[in-house]
mmCIF file of C-alpha atoms in Angstrom:
data_model
loop_
_atom_site.group_PDB
_atom_site.id
_atom_site.type_symbol
_atom_site.label_atom_id
_atom_site.label_comp_id
_atom_site.label_asym_id
_atom_site.label_seq_id
_atom_site.Cartn_x
_atom_site.Cartn_y
_atom_site.Cartn_z
ATOM 1 C CA UNK A 10 70.788 96.918 121.850
ATOM 2 C CA UNK A 11 67.646 94.943 122.740
ATOM 3 C CA UNK A 12 67.598 92.859 125.870
ATOM 4 C CA UNK A 13 70.879 94.213 127.234
ATOM 5 C CA UNK A 14 71.162 96.019 130.554
ATOM 6 C CA UNK A 15 74.652 96.777 131.801
ATOM 7 C CA UNK A 16 76.661 99.407 133.602
ATOM 8 C CA UNK A 17 80.026 100.901 132.761
ATOM 9 C CA UNK A 18 82.505 98.921 134.879
ATOM 10 C CA UNK A 19 86.128 97.864 135.156
ATOM 11 C CA UNK A 20 87.651 94.854 136.913
ATOM 12 C CA UNK A 21 91.081 93.304 137.407
ATOM 13 C CA UNK A 22 91.837 89.644 138.123
ATOM 14 C CA UNK A 23 94.762 87.231 137.879
ATOM 15 C CA UNK A 24 94.671 85.474 134.488
ATOM 16 C CA UNK A 25 97.652 83.137 134.925
ATOM 17 C CA UNK A 26 101.383 83.292 135.613
ATOM 18 C CA UNK A 27 104.471 83.436 133.435
ATOM 19 C CA UNK A 28 106.795 80.402 133.447
ATOM 20 C CA UNK A 29 109.015 82.282 135.925
ATOM 21 C CA UNK A 30 106.082 82.830 138.293
ATOM 22 C CA UNK A 31 105.268 86.476 137.553
ATOM 23 C CA UNK A 32 101.521 87.073 137.712
ATOM 24 C CA UNK A 33 99.595 88.018 134.575
ATOM 25 C CA UNK A 34 96.684 90.322 135.330
ATOM 26 C CA UNK A 35 93.561 90.557 133.217
ATOM 27 C CA UNK A 36 91.692 93.850 132.884
ATOM 28 C CA UNK A 37 88.035 93.923 131.811
ATOM 29 C CA UNK A 38 86.249 96.960 130.365
ATOM 30 C CA UNK A 39 82.434 96.877 130.175
ATOM 31 C CA UNK A 40 80.174 99.606 128.844
ATOM 32 C CA UNK A 41 76.447 100.195 129.340
ATOM 33 C CA UNK A 42 75.550 98.468 126.066
ATOM 34 C CA UNK A 43 76.909 95.074 127.016
ATOM 35 C CA UNK A 44 80.212 95.314 125.168
ATOM 36 C CA UNK A 45 82.919 93.637 127.247
ATOM 37 C CA UNK A 46 86.630 93.680 126.394
ATOM 38 C CA UNK A 47 89.235 91.633 128.295
ATOM 39 C CA UNK A 48 92.971 92.312 127.964
ATOM 40 C CA UNK A 49 95.931 90.672 129.712
ATOM 41 C CA UNK A 50 99.423 91.896 130.549
ATOM 42 C CA UNK A 51 101.034 89.151 128.460
ATOM 43 C CA UNK A 52 101.478 90.724 125.034
ATOM 44 C CA UNK A 53 98.803 93.342 125.853
ATOM 45 C CA UNK A 54 96.595 90.605 124.372
ATOM 46 C CA UNK A 55 92.868 91.066 123.829
ATOM 47 C CA UNK A 56 91.587 87.721 125.086
ATOM 48 C CA UNK A 57 87.883 88.373 124.580
ATOM 49 C CA UNK A 58 85.456 90.857 123.013
ATOM 50 C CA UNK A 59 81.827 90.138 123.806
ATOM 51 C CA UNK A 60 79.216 92.013 121.788
ATOM 52 C CA UNK A 61 75.459 91.499 121.221
ATOM 53 C CA UNK A 62 74.005 90.413 117.893
ATOM 54 C CA UNK A 63 70.991 92.066 116.252
ATOM 55 C CA UNK A 64 68.696 90.289 118.750
ATOM 56 C CA UNK A 65 70.772 91.212 121.788
ATOM 57 C CA UNK A 66 72.432 87.813 122.190
ATOM 58 C CA UNK A 67 76.066 88.132 123.310
ATOM 59 C CA UNK A 68 78.999 86.231 121.847
ATOM 60 C CA UNK A 69 82.785 86.391 122.067
ATOM 61 C CA UNK A 70 83.972 87.492 118.629
ATOM 62 C CA UNK A 71 87.768 87.013 118.886
ATOM 63 C CA UNK A 72 89.827 83.840 118.842
ATOM 64 C CA UNK A 73 92.060 83.172 121.823
ATOM 65 C CA UNK A 74 93.301 80.956 124.629
ATOM 66 C CA UNK A 75 92.658 80.448 128.330
ATOM 67 C CA UNK A 76 96.243 79.996 129.584
ATOM 68 C CA UNK A 77 99.648 81.618 129.411
ATOM 69 C CA UNK A 78 101.327 78.507 128.022
ATOM 70 C CA UNK A 79 98.896 78.317 125.121
ATOM 71 C CA UNK A 80 99.654 81.908 124.147
ATOM 72 C CA UNK A 81 103.403 81.326 124.463
ATOM 73 C CA UNK A 82 103.559 77.982 122.686
ATOM 74 C CA UNK A 83 100.697 77.617 120.210
ATOM 75 C CA UNK A 84 99.158 80.987 119.424
ATOM 76 C CA UNK A 85 99.475 82.528 115.928
ATOM 77 C CA UNK A 86 99.514 85.978 117.609
ATOM 78 C CA UNK A 87 95.866 85.787 118.712
ATOM 79 C CA UNK A 88 94.884 89.213 120.055
ATOM 80 C CA UNK A 89 98.445 90.434 120.646
ATOM 81 C CA UNK A 90 100.233 93.713 120.140
ATOM 82 C CA UNK A 91 103.017 92.790 117.720
ATOM 83 C CA UNK A 92 106.355 94.605 117.475
ATOM 84 C CA UNK A 93 108.887 96.050 117.482
ATOM 85 C CA UNK A 94 108.159 95.577 113.810
ATOM 86 C CA UNK A 95 104.791 94.127 112.871
ATOM 87 C CA UNK A 96 104.683 92.069 109.679
ATOM 88 C CA UNK A 97 107.721 91.051 107.606
ATOM 89 C CA UNK A 98 111.216 92.370 106.965
ATOM 90 C CA UNK A 99 112.979 90.828 103.946
ATOM 91 C CA UNK A 100 115.866 88.471 104.661
ATOM 92 C CA UNK A 101 115.655 89.475 108.332
ATOM 93 C CA UNK A 102 117.891 92.508 107.946
ATOM 94 C CA UNK A 103 117.723 96.254 107.451
ATOM 95 C CA UNK A 104 120.133 99.165 107.224
ATOM 96 C CA UNK A 105 119.949 102.294 109.346
ATOM 97 C CA UNK A 106 122.499 105.114 109.385
ATOM 98 C CA UNK A 107 125.060 102.947 107.589
ATOM 99 C CA UNK A 108 124.781 99.995 109.977
ATOM 100 C CA UNK A 109 123.217 96.656 109.028
ATOM 101 C CA UNK A 110 121.026 94.969 111.635
ATOM 102 C CA UNK A 111 120.444 91.229 111.373
ATOM 103 C CA UNK A 112 117.220 89.970 112.941
ATOM 104 C CA UNK A 113 115.771 86.558 113.727
ATOM 105 C CA UNK A 114 114.258 84.593 110.841
ATOM 106 C CA UNK A 115 110.737 83.454 111.587
ATOM 107 C CA UNK A 116 108.968 83.231 108.248
ATOM 108 C CA UNK A 117 111.149 81.379 105.796
ATOM 109 C CA UNK A 118 114.133 83.687 105.215
ATOM 110 C CA UNK A 119 112.298 86.699 106.626
ATOM 111 C CA UNK A 120 111.703 88.406 109.962
ATOM 112 C CA UNK A 121 108.124 88.389 111.278
ATOM 113 C CA UNK A 122 106.314 90.293 114.043
ATOM 114 C CA UNK A 123 109.336 91.266 116.107
ATOM 115 C CA UNK A 124 111.294 88.038 116.182
ATOM 116 C CA UNK A 125 111.743 85.007 118.407
ATOM 117 C CA UNK A 126 110.426 86.711 121.542
ATOM 118 C CA UNK A 127 108.469 89.667 120.223
ATOM 119 C CA UNK A 128 106.156 91.999 122.097
ATOM 120 C CA UNK A 129 103.426 89.338 121.981
ATOM 121 C CA UNK A 130 105.424 87.103 124.344
ATOM 122 C CA UNK A 131 106.595 89.814 126.747
ATOM 123 C CA UNK A 132 104.969 90.753 130.051
ATOM 124 C CA UNK A 133 103.656 94.313 130.018
ATOM 125 C CA UNK A 134 102.573 96.398 133.019
ATOM 126 C CA UNK A 135 98.877 97.287 133.132
ATOM 127 C CA UNK A 136 97.288 100.171 135.011
ATOM 128 C CA UNK A 137 93.848 101.760 135.069
ATOM 129 C CA UNK A 138 93.290 105.243 133.627
ATOM 130 C CA UNK A 139 90.274 107.490 133.258
ATOM 131 C CA UNK A 140 90.519 109.628 130.149
ATOM 132 C CA UNK A 141 87.801 112.254 129.635
ATOM 133 C CA UNK A 142 85.387 110.140 131.640
ATOM 134 C CA UNK A 143 86.122 106.981 129.597
ATOM 135 C CA UNK A 144 87.396 103.878 131.375
ATOM 136 C CA UNK A 145 90.789 102.870 130.034
ATOM 137 C CA UNK A 146 93.717 100.576 130.747
ATOM 138 C CA UNK A 147 97.284 101.328 129.740
ATOM 139 C CA UNK A 148 99.934 98.671 129.109
ATOM 140 C CA UNK A 149 103.598 99.658 128.997
ATOM 141 C CA UNK A 150 107.031 98.085 128.836
ATOM 142 C CA UNK A 151 110.663 98.912 128.199
ATOM 143 C CA UNK A 152 112.295 97.198 125.252
ATOM 144 C CA UNK A 153 116.016 97.534 125.978
ATOM 145 C CA UNK A 154 118.596 98.426 123.370
ATOM 146 C CA UNK A 155 119.508 95.237 121.499
ATOM 147 C CA UNK A 156 116.328 93.308 122.302
ATOM 148 C CA UNK A 157 115.834 91.012 119.285
ATOM 149 C CA UNK A 158 118.811 93.014 117.903
ATOM 150 C CA UNK A 159 116.839 96.226 117.362
ATOM 151 C CA UNK A 160 118.746 99.423 118.206
ATOM 152 C CA UNK A 161 117.631 101.937 120.816
ATOM 153 C CA UNK A 162 116.131 101.726 124.278
ATOM 154 C CA UNK A 163 112.382 101.858 123.539
ATOM 155 C CA UNK A 164 109.649 102.782 126.005
ATOM 156 C CA UNK A 165 106.350 101.702 124.516
ATOM 157 C CA UNK A 166 102.739 101.840 125.622
ATOM 158 C CA UNK A 167 99.233 101.110 124.393
ATOM 159 C CA UNK A 168 96.022 102.387 125.975
ATOM 160 C CA UNK A 169 92.704 100.622 125.399
ATOM 161 C CA UNK A 170 89.578 102.737 126.019
ATOM 162 C CA UNK A 171 85.942 101.621 125.708
ATOM 163 C CA UNK A 172 83.237 104.287 125.444
ATOM 164 C CA UNK A 173 79.436 104.308 125.369
ATOM 165 C CA UNK A 174 79.427 104.493 121.565
ATOM 166 C CA UNK A 175 80.904 100.978 121.518
ATOM 167 C CA UNK A 176 84.224 102.345 120.282
ATOM 168 C CA UNK A 177 87.339 100.554 121.483
ATOM 169 C CA UNK A 178 90.162 103.051 120.966
ATOM 170 C CA UNK A 179 93.796 101.937 120.825
ATOM 171 C CA UNK A 180 96.356 104.668 121.467
ATOM 172 C CA UNK A 181 99.980 103.668 120.856
ATOM 173 C CA UNK A 182 103.005 105.696 121.922
ATOM 174 C CA UNK A 183 106.745 105.074 122.015
ATOM 175 C CA UNK A 184 109.992 106.948 122.623
ATOM 176 C CA UNK A 185 113.519 105.847 121.833
ATOM 177 C CA UNK A 186 117.037 106.654 123.023
ATOM 178 C CA UNK A 187 118.518 106.147 119.538
ATOM 179 C CA UNK A 188 117.284 106.015 115.969
ATOM 180 C CA UNK A 189 115.390 102.799 115.392
ATOM 181 C CA UNK A 190 112.442 101.390 113.433
ATOM 182 C CA UNK A 191 108.970 100.730 114.763
ATOM 183 C CA UNK A 192 105.728 99.295 113.418
ATOM 184 C CA UNK A 193 103.093 98.337 115.990
ATOM 185 C CA UNK A 194 99.811 96.573 115.286
ATOM 186 C CA UNK A 195 96.968 94.742 117.015
ATOM 187 C CA UNK A 196 96.620 91.161 115.803
ATOM 188 C CA UNK A 197 93.132 90.053 116.868
ATOM 189 C CA UNK A 198 91.420 87.347 114.842
ATOM 190 C CA UNK A 199 87.748 88.277 114.409
ATOM 191 C CA UNK A 200 84.741 86.107 113.686
ATOM 192 C CA UNK A 201 81.579 88.175 114.090
ATOM 193 C CA UNK A 202 79.520 85.006 114.362
ATOM 194 C CA UNK A 203 81.469 84.078 117.493
ATOM 195 C CA UNK A 204 84.940 82.642 118.049
ATOM 196 C CA UNK A 205 83.338 79.190 117.839
ATOM 197 C CA UNK A 206 81.523 80.095 114.635
ATOM 198 C CA UNK A 207 81.762 79.022 111.030
ATOM 199 C CA UNK A 208 84.189 80.245 108.377
ATOM 200 C CA UNK A 209 84.454 83.992 107.848
ATOM 201 C CA UNK A 210 84.107 83.691 104.058
ATOM 202 C CA UNK A 211 80.450 84.819 104.204
ATOM 203 C CA UNK A 212 81.340 87.964 106.155
ATOM 204 C CA UNK A 213 81.006 91.055 103.980
ATOM 205 C CA UNK A 214 83.999 93.400 103.898
ATOM 206 C CA UNK A 215 84.689 96.860 102.600
ATOM 207 C CA UNK A 216 88.239 98.310 102.657
ATOM 208 C CA UNK A 217 88.935 101.992 102.009
ATOM 209 C CA UNK A 218 91.861 101.305 99.697
ATOM 210 C CA UNK A 219 92.395 101.890 95.991
ATOM 211 C CA UNK A 220 95.782 100.135 95.972
ATOM 212 C CA UNK A 221 97.602 97.186 97.523
ATOM 213 C CA UNK A 222 101.230 96.083 97.721
ATOM 214 C CA UNK A 223 101.770 92.796 95.844
ATOM 215 C CA UNK A 224 104.232 90.275 97.263
ATOM 216 C CA UNK A 225 106.718 87.698 96.067
ATOM 217 C CA UNK A 226 106.423 84.015 96.914
ATOM 218 C CA UNK A 227 108.025 84.612 100.345
ATOM 219 C CA UNK A 228 105.312 87.232 101.100
ATOM 220 C CA UNK A 229 107.656 90.215 100.862
ATOM 221 C CA UNK A 230 106.289 93.251 98.973
ATOM 222 C CA UNK A 231 107.804 93.632 95.527
ATOM 223 C CA UNK A 232 107.866 97.421 95.940
ATOM 224 C CA UNK A 233 105.015 97.905 93.489
ATOM 225 C CA UNK A 234 101.833 99.706 94.475
ATOM 226 C CA UNK A 235 99.053 98.326 92.281
ATOM 227 C CA UNK A 236 95.467 99.357 91.719
ATOM 228 C CA UNK A 237 92.843 96.986 93.147
ATOM 229 C CA UNK A 238 90.583 97.715 90.185
ATOM 230 C CA UNK A 239 89.562 94.610 88.250
ATOM 231 C CA UNK A 240 91.279 92.280 90.728
ATOM 232 C CA UNK A 241 90.157 90.026 93.607
ATOM 233 C CA UNK A 242 91.636 92.730 95.882
ATOM 234 C CA UNK A 243 88.911 95.256 95.106
ATOM 235 C CA UNK A 244 86.987 95.726 98.341
ATOM 236 C CA UNK A 245 86.058 99.357 97.701
ATOM 237 C CA UNK A 246 82.438 98.193 97.683
ATOM 238 C CA UNK A 247 81.447 95.651 100.332
ATOM 239 C CA UNK A 248 81.423 92.058 99.132
ATOM 240 C CA UNK A 249 81.499 88.572 100.703
ATOM 241 C CA UNK A 250 85.092 87.627 101.482
ATOM 242 C CA UNK A 251 84.607 84.289 99.771
ATOM 243 C CA UNK A 252 83.433 85.760 96.476
ATOM 244 C CA UNK A 253 86.890 85.987 94.902
ATOM 245 C CA UNK A 254 89.162 84.211 97.369
ATOM 246 C CA UNK A 255 89.396 81.019 95.294
ATOM 247 C CA UNK A 256 90.153 82.775 92.007
ATOM 248 C CA UNK A 257 93.188 81.684 90.060
ATOM 249 C CA UNK A 258 95.467 84.605 90.846
ATOM 250 C CA UNK A 259 99.185 84.555 91.619
ATOM 251 C CA UNK A 260 98.817 86.816 94.658
ATOM 252 C CA UNK A 261 96.107 84.614 96.185
ATOM 253 C CA UNK A 262 98.276 81.567 95.508
ATOM 254 C CA UNK A 263 101.245 83.161 97.283
ATOM 255 C CA UNK A 264 99.116 84.120 100.290
ATOM 256 C CA UNK A 265 96.977 80.940 100.297
ATOM 257 C CA UNK A 266 94.152 83.476 100.223
ATOM 258 C CA UNK A 267 94.241 87.076 101.380
ATOM 259 C CA UNK A 268 97.328 88.018 103.402
ATOM 260 C CA UNK A 269 98.162 91.404 101.928
ATOM 261 C CA UNK A 270 98.765 95.026 102.806
ATOM 262 C CA UNK A 271 96.200 97.476 101.485
ATOM 263 C CA UNK A 272 97.198 101.110 100.895
ATOM 264 C CA UNK A 273 94.528 103.148 102.634
ATOM 265 C CA UNK A 274 93.175 106.026 100.551
ATOM 266 C CA UNK A 275 89.947 107.002 102.333
ATOM 267 C CA UNK A 276 89.922 110.689 103.381
ATOM 268 C CA UNK A 277 90.907 111.702 106.900
ATOM 269 C CA UNK A 278 88.188 112.952 109.233
ATOM 270 C CA UNK A 279 88.501 115.873 111.661
ATOM 271 C CA UNK A 280 90.192 113.563 114.189
ATOM 272 C CA UNK A 281 92.887 112.540 111.723
ATOM 273 C CA UNK A 282 91.441 109.063 111.170
ATOM 274 C CA UNK A 283 90.443 107.191 108.031
ATOM 275 C CA UNK A 284 87.513 104.832 107.618
ATOM 276 C CA UNK A 285 89.775 101.866 106.913
ATOM 277 C CA UNK A 286 87.319 98.978 106.819
ATOM 278 C CA UNK A 287 83.798 97.790 107.580
ATOM 279 C CA UNK A 288 83.050 94.149 108.345
ATOM 280 C CA UNK A 289 79.514 92.707 108.536
ATOM 281 C CA UNK A 290 78.181 89.262 109.377
ATOM 282 C CA UNK A 291 74.768 88.809 107.685
ATOM 283 C CA UNK A 292 73.826 85.921 109.983
ATOM 284 C CA UNK A 293 74.325 87.627 113.354
ATOM 285 C CA UNK A 294 73.975 91.212 112.210
ATOM 286 C CA UNK A 295 77.178 92.182 113.993
ATOM 287 C CA UNK A 296 79.204 94.943 112.392
ATOM 288 C CA UNK A 297 82.767 96.134 112.967
ATOM 289 C CA UNK A 298 83.926 99.494 111.650
ATOM 290 C CA UNK A 299 87.645 100.261 111.734
ATOM 291 C CA UNK A 300 89.307 103.687 111.765
ATOM 292 C CA UNK A 301 93.035 104.473 111.844
ATOM 293 C CA UNK A 302 95.713 107.063 111.181
ATOM 294 C CA UNK A 303 98.056 104.403 109.782
ATOM 295 C CA UNK A 304 98.808 104.192 106.029
ATOM 296 C CA UNK A 305 98.221 100.454 105.641
ATOM 297 C CA UNK A 306 95.908 97.604 106.582
ATOM 298 C CA UNK A 307 97.020 93.970 106.505
ATOM 299 C CA UNK A 308 94.022 91.774 105.685
ATOM 300 C CA UNK A 309 94.527 88.093 106.570
ATOM 301 C CA UNK A 310 91.882 85.400 106.198
ATOM 302 C CA UNK A 311 93.144 82.747 108.632
ATOM 303 C CA UNK A 312 94.552 80.661 105.778
ATOM 304 C CA UNK A 313 96.839 78.649 108.055
ATOM 305 C CA UNK A 314 94.271 77.752 110.673
ATOM 306 C CA UNK A 315 93.737 74.019 110.257
ATOM 307 C CA UNK A 316 91.958 72.724 113.344
ATOM 308 C CA UNK A 317 95.185 71.854 115.151
ATOM 309 C CA UNK A 318 94.830 74.760 117.625
ATOM 310 C CA UNK A 319 92.417 74.343 120.521
ATOM 311 C CA UNK A 320 91.293 77.664 121.921
ATOM 312 C CA UNK A 321 88.813 78.972 124.454
ATOM 313 C CA UNK A 322 86.135 76.556 125.690
ATOM 314 C CA UNK A 323 88.038 73.736 123.940
ATOM 315 C CA UNK A 324 87.021 75.079 120.534
ATOM 316 C CA UNK A 325 89.152 73.942 117.609
ATOM 317 C CA UNK A 326 89.932 76.807 115.259
ATOM 318 C CA UNK A 327 89.411 75.606 111.711
ATOM 319 C CA UNK A 328 90.411 76.874 108.271
ATOM 320 C CA UNK A 329 89.434 80.514 107.839
ATOM 321 C CA UNK A 330 87.716 80.527 111.197
ATOM 322 C CA UNK A 331 88.922 84.064 111.869
ATOM 323 C CA UNK A 332 90.328 87.084 110.054
ATOM 324 C CA UNK A 333 92.771 89.873 110.924
ATOM 325 C CA UNK A 334 92.539 93.561 110.079
ATOM 326 C CA UNK A 335 95.943 94.869 111.172
ATOM 327 C CA UNK A 336 96.433 98.630 110.966
ATOM 328 C CA UNK A 337 100.104 99.265 110.282
ATOM 329 C CA UNK A 338 102.862 100.755 108.184
ATOM 330 C CA UNK A 339 103.791 98.698 105.139
ATOM 331 C CA UNK A 340 105.708 95.416 105.397
ATOM 332 C CA UNK A 341 109.448 95.697 104.734
ATOM 333 C CA UNK A 342 109.338 99.513 104.786
ATOM 334 C CA UNK A 343 112.921 99.802 106.168
ATOM 335 C CA UNK A 344 114.162 98.289 102.900
ATOM 336 C CA UNK A 345 111.888 100.160 100.461
ATOM 337 C CA UNK A 346 112.716 103.855 100.156
ATOM 338 C CA UNK A 347 109.378 104.929 98.636
ATOM 339 C CA UNK A 348 107.257 103.269 101.355
ATOM 340 C CA UNK A 349 106.239 105.477 104.312
ATOM 341 C CA UNK A 350 109.151 105.646 106.755
ATOM 342 C CA UNK A 351 109.101 103.649 109.982
ATOM 343 C CA UNK A 352 112.183 105.333 111.471
ATOM 344 C CA UNK A 353 111.703 106.670 115.008
ATOM 345 C CA UNK A 354 114.036 109.355 116.269
ATOM 346 C CA UNK A 355 114.906 110.461 119.822
ATOM 347 C CA UNK A 356 112.829 113.434 120.922
ATOM 348 C CA UNK A 357 110.098 112.703 118.367
ATOM 349 C CA UNK A 358 107.606 110.325 120.029
ATOM 350 C CA UNK A 359 105.683 107.769 118.017
ATOM 351 C CA UNK A 360 101.915 108.131 118.385
ATOM 352 C CA UNK A 361 99.164 106.296 116.579
ATOM 353 C CA UNK A 362 95.438 105.655 117.012
ATOM 354 C CA UNK A 363 93.142 102.897 115.798
ATOM 355 C CA UNK A 364 89.447 102.567 116.648
ATOM 356 C CA UNK A 365 87.248 99.464 116.524
ATOM 357 C CA UNK A 366 83.527 100.340 116.561
ATOM 358 C CA UNK A 367 81.057 97.520 117.329
ATOM 359 C CA UNK A 368 77.393 97.607 116.377
ATOM 360 C CA UNK A 369 74.666 95.458 114.833
ATOM 361 C CA UNK A 370 72.149 95.863 112.048
#
């Protein structure tokens, strides 16, 4: 990357404090190519990803905040690990082993991203690791039985690793004391032009999916799995996000744009990962490639950003100023028998990997 000269480093500082006074540490990973990733213990949140453009000029490409209170009070999950169940559960309830569990409503009648105080608002414990010579930081926490009314005592962790190929690898793991459900995802909002940049509608996106799961007007999947062919949801070949986003289409009307789960169909590589998506900003030349072992990808185009949120450097985040590519299991899977199961059993640990690869062209 022209003009960049950096070393592979790690650092740890105090970011802020929780309302009860507990310190929130921030961990920073830097590789030799000038890619810098900052993550805090609150919500295991990625607060910043700095990458060079095609001319070597760095910019922070994720939306975020500079204080704990902003993340707790105003953030639409910027950069957070969401759980126990990422995305929506219909009518905020599910059945497991004959018992019905009622969850908090946080999206009309539905449950969203783990409830009132989900993983995004919890303090995790961060610690440095070195894995195969790659600098890494691991965040972990215990989610006790009954937290947000989910069953089972859950020990959960996520490890972020940044290598010299500009690959940020996310390794999730969890174990439970009793049968429960789990769906973890990373909820960063990307704008490859910079977090203070223009709308993402001119970004070009390819998604390795031949199908998507349509939703009802409350954004719950209908249970259908439809082909993307001939629809605005066909991203099998890269296209500008804005090309079809304003089409008259019931699904786009329900989502106010794209806010849908894509069924990943790209082949697995030797590492058990699929090429889920590729995002490119023609103006800056920055490119993001996304790989995962998860069956779904939630693509969200920042349809509810409206300028009312002030983020880093006092930047107001405007309509479609960022997008999310959330690797996940399908929304509402606990209530749809033919969707991939999200049940986690004792003695059978949950493990998942997602990779973000940053480059320019």
